[in-house]
mmCIF file of C-alpha atoms and ligand atoms in Angstrom:
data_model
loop_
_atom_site.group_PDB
_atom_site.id
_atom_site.type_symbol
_atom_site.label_atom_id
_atom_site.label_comp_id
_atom_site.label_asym_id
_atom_site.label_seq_id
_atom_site.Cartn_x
_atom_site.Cartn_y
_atom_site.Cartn_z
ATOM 1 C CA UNK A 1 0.000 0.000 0.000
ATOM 2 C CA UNK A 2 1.697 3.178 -0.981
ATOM 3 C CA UNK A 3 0.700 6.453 1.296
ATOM 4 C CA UNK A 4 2.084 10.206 0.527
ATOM 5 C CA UNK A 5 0.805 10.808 4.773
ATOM 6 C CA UNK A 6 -0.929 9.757 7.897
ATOM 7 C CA UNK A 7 -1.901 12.609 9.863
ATOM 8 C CA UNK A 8 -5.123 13.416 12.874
ATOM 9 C CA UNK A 9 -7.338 16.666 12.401
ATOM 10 C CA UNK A 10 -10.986 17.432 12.412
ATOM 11 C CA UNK A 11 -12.794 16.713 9.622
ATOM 12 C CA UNK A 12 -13.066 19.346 7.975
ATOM 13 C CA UNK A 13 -16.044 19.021 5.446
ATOM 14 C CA UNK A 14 -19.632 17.504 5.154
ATOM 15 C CA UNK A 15 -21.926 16.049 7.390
ATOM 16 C CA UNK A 16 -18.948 14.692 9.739
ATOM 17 C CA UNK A 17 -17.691 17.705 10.266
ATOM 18 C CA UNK A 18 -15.141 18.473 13.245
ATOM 19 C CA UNK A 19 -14.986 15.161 14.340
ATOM 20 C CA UNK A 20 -11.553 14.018 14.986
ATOM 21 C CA UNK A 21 -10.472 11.337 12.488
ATOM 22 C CA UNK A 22 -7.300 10.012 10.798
ATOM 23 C CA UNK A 23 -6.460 10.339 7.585
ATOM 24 C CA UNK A 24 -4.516 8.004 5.612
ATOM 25 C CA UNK A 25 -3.901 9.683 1.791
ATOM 26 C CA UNK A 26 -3.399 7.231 -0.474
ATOM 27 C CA UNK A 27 -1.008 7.688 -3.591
ATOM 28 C CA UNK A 28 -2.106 8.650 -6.692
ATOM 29 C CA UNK A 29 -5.190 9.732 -8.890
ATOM 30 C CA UNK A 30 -6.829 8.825 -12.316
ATOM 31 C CA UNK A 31 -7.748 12.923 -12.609
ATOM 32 C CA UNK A 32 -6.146 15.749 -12.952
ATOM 33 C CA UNK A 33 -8.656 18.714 -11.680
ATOM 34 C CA UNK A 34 -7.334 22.029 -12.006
ATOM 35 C CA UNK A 35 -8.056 23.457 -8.976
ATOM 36 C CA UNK A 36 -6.183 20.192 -7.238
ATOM 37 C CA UNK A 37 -4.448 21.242 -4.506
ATOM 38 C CA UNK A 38 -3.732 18.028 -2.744
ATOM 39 C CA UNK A 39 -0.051 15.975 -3.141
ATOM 40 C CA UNK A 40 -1.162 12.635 -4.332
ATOM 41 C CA UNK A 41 2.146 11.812 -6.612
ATOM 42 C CA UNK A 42 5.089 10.491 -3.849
ATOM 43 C CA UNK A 43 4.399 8.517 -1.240
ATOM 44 C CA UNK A 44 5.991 5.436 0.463
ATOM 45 C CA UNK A 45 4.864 1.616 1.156
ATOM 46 C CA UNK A 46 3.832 0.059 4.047
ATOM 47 C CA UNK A 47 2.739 -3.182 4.135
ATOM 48 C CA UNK A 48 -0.143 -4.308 6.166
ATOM 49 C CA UNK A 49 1.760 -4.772 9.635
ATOM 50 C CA UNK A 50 3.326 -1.187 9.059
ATOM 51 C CA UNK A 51 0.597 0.424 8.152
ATOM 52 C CA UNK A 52 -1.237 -1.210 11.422
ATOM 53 C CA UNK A 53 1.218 0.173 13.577
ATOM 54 C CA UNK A 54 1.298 3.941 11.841
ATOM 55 C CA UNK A 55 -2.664 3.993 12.819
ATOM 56 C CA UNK A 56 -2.766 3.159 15.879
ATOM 57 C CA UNK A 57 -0.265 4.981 16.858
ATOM 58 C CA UNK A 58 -2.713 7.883 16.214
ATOM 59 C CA UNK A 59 -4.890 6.566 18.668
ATOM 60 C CA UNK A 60 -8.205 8.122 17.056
ATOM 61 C CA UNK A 61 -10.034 4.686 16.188
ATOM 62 C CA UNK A 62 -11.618 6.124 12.938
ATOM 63 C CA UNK A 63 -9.745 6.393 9.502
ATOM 64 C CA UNK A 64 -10.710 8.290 6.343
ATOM 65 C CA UNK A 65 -9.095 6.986 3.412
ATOM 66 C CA UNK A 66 -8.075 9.462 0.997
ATOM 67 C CA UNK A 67 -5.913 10.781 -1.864
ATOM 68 C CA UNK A 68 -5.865 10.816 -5.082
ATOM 69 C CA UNK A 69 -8.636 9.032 -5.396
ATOM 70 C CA UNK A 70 -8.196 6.058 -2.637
ATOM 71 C CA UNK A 71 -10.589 3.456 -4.632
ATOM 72 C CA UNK A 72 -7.178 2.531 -6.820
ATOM 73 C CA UNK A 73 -6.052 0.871 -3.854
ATOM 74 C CA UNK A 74 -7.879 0.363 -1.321
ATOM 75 C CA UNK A 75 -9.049 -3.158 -0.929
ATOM 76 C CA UNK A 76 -11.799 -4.819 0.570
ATOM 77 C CA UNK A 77 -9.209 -7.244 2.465
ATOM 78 C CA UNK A 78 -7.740 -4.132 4.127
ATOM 79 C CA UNK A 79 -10.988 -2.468 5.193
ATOM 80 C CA UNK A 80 -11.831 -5.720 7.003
ATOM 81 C CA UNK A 81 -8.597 -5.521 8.310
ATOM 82 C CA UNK A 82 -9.584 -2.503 10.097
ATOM 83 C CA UNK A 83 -12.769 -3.300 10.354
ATOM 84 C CA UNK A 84 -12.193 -6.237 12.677
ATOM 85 C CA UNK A 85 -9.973 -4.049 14.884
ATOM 86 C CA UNK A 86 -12.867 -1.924 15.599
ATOM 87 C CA UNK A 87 -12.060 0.940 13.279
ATOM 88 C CA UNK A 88 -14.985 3.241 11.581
ATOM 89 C CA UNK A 89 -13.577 3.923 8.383
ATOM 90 C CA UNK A 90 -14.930 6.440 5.431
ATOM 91 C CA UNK A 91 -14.034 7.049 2.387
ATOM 92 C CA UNK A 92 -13.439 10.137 0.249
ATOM 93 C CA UNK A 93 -13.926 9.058 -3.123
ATOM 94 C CA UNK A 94 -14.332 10.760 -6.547
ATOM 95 C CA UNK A 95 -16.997 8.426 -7.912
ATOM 96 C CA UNK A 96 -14.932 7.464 -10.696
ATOM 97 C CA UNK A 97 -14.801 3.787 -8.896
ATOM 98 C CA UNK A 98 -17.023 1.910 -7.082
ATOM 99 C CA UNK A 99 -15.714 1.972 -3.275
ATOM 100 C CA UNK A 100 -14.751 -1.692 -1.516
ATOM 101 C CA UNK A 101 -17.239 -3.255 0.599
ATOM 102 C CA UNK A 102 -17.067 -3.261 4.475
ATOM 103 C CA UNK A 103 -17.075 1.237 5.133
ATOM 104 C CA UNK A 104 -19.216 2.777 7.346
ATOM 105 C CA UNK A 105 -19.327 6.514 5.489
ATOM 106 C CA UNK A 106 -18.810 7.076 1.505
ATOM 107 C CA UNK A 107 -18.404 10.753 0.638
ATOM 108 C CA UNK A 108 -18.716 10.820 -2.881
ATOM 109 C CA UNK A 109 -16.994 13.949 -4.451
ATOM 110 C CA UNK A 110 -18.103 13.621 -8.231
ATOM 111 C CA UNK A 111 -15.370 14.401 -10.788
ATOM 112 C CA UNK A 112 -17.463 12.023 -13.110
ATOM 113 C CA UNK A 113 -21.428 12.331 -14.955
ATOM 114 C CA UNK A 114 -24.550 11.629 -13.478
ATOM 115 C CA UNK A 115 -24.764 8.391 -15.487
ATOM 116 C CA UNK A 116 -21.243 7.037 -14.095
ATOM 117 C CA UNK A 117 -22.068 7.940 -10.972
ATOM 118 C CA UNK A 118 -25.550 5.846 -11.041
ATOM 119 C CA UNK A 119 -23.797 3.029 -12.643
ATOM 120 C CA UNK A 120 -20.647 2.660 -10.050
ATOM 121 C CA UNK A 121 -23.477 3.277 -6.975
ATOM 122 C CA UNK A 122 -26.015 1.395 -7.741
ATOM 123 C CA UNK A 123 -25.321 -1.670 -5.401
ATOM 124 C CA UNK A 124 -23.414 0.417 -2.444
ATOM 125 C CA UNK A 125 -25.147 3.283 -0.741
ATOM 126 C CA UNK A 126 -23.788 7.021 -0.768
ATOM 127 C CA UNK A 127 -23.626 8.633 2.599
ATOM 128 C CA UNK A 128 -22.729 12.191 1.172
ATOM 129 C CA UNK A 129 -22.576 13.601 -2.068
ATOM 130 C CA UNK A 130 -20.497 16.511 -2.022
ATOM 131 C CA UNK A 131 -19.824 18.961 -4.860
ATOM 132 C CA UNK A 132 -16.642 21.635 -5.109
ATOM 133 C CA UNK A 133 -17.974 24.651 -6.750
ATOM 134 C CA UNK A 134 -16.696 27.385 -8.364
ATOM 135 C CA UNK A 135 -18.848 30.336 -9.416
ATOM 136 C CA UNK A 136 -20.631 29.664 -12.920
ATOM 137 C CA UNK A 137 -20.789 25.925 -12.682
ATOM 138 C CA UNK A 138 -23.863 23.886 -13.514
ATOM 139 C CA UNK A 139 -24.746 21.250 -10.437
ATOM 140 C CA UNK A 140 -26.789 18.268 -11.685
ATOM 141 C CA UNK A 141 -30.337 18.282 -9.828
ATOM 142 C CA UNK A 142 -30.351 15.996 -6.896
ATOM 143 C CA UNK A 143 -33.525 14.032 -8.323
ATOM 144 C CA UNK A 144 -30.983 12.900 -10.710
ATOM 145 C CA UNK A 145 -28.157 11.914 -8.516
ATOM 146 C CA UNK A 146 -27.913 8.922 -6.808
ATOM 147 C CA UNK A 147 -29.321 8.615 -3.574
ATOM 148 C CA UNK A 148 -27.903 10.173 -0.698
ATOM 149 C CA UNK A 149 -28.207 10.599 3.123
ATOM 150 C CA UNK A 150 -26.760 14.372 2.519
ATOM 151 C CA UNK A 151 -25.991 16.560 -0.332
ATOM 152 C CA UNK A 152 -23.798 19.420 0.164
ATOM 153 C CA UNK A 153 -21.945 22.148 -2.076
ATOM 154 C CA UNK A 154 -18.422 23.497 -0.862
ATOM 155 C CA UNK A 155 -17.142 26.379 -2.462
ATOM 156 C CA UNK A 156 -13.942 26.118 -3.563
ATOM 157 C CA UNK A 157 -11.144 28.253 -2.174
ATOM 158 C CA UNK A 158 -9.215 31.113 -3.735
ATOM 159 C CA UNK A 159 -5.429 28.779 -4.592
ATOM 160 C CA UNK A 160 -2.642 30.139 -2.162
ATOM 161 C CA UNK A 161 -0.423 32.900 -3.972
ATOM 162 C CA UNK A 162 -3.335 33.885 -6.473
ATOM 163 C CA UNK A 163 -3.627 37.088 -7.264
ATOM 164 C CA UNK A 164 -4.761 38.186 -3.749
ATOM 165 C CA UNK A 165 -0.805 37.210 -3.108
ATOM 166 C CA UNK A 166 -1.843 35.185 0.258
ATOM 167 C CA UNK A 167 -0.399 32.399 1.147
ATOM 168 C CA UNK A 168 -3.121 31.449 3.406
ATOM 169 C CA UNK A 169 -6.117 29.833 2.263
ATOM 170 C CA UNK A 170 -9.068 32.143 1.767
ATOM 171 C CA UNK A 171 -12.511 31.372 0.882
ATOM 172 C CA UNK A 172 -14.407 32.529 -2.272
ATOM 173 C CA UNK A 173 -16.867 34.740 -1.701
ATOM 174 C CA UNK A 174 -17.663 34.998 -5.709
ATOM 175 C CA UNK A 175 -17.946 31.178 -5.313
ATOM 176 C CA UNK A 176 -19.766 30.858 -1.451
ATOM 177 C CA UNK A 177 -22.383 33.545 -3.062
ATOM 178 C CA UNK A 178 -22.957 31.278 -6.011
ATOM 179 C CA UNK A 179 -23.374 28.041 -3.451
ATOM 180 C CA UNK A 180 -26.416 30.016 -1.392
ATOM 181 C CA UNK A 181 -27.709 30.870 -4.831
ATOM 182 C CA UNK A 182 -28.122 27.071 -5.859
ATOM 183 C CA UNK A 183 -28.986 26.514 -1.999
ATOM 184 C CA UNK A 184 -31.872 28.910 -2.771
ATOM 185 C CA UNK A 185 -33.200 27.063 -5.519
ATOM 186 C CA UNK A 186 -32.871 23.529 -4.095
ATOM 187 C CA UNK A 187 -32.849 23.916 -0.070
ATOM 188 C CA UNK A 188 -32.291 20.356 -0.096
ATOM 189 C CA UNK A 189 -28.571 21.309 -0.746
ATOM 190 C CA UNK A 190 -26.608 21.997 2.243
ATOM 191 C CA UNK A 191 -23.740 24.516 2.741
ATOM 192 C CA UNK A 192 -20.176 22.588 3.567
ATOM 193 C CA UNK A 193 -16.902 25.146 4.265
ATOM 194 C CA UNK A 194 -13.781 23.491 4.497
ATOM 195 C CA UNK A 195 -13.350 24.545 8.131
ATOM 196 C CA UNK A 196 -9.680 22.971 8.869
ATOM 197 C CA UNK A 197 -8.707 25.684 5.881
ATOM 198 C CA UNK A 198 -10.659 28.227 7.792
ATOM 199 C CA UNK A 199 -8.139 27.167 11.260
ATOM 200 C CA UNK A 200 -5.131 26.799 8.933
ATOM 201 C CA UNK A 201 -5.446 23.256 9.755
ATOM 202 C CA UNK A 202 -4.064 19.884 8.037
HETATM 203 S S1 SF4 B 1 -9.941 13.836 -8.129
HETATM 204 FE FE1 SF4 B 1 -9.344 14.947 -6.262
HETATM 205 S S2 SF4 B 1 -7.199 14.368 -5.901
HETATM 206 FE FE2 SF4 B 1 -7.686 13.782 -8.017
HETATM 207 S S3 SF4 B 1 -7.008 15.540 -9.247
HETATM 208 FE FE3 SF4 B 1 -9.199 15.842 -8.779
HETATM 209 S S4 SF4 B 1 -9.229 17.092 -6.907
HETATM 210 FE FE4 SF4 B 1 -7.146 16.249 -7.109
#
């Protein structure tokens, strides 16, 4: 299993929001999103035992697997792994694969179409579907995505060093306007802020 970091924060986005979790970021991604900000390219491999040990060592008890996109290689043999030592584990996935069995919390980020999404979902329920957003896009209507226990929007952040010249992260207003708009027209949509960017957090 290759990993680029292990590392405990809150998390920061969706429904699960400030809980205190452990991430594991799996290497590498089948996309290439422009707005990516996250490392997914190095990374090193543990084995099983290895990887077992980094964990625990965190001592939170819950992992979220992510990347990259995690589905490349995660397996279902490793979340029952974890599973059997009593860990909740989630995923944060960008729909482009259909998750391994055994999780107890898909976030589904969708980099793919509606019709992808239905097809890799349609035997393993979605706990959260949760769109980036910059100002301008077009959101599919929920009655067309797959079902979900939440569906959120998260405005995407202004990159470090843009033009503002900060090299902290700063959030959008152009784009967190835009996400009340589309919240206006479909309450069912639910406002997520990446708080741990908020709190200069991991
Ligand atoms: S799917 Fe996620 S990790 Fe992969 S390029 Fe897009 S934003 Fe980055």
């Amino acid at each position: 299993m290759k990993v680029v970091e292990i590392f405990t924060s809150i998390q920061g986005e969706g429904a699960n929001c400030g809980l205190l979790v452990t991430f594991v970021r799996l290497t590498g991604c089948n996309l290439s999103c422009l707005y990516c900000d996250t490392n997914f390219e190095t990374g090193t491999e543990y084995s099983t035992e290895e990887l077992t040990a980094a964990v625990t060592a965190e001592g939170t008890r819950r992992i979220i697997w992510t990347g990259g996109e995690p589905t490349l290689r995660l397996t279902e043999e490793l979340v029952t792994h974890f599973a059997d030592l009593g860990y909740w584990q989630a995923i944060e996935t960008n729909g482009t694969k259909t998750p391994p069995r055994g999780l107890d919390y898909i976030t589904v980020s969708p980099k793919v179409s509606v019709q992808t999404l239905r097809k890799n979902f349609r035997d393993t329920p979605i706990d959260e579907i949760r769109y980036p957003v910059a100002r301008g896009v077009t959101i599919p209507d929920i009655d067309t995505l797959p079902p979900a226990r939440h569906y959120l929007l998260s405005p995407i952040f202004e990159p470090k060093g843009s033009d503002t010249g900060s090299e902290k992260n700063l959030l959008s207003e152009p784009n967190l306007t835009y996400c009340l708009e589309l919240m206006r027209q479909d309450p069912r949509w639910r406002l997520s802020v990446q708080l741990h960017k908020l709190l200069h957090l991991p």
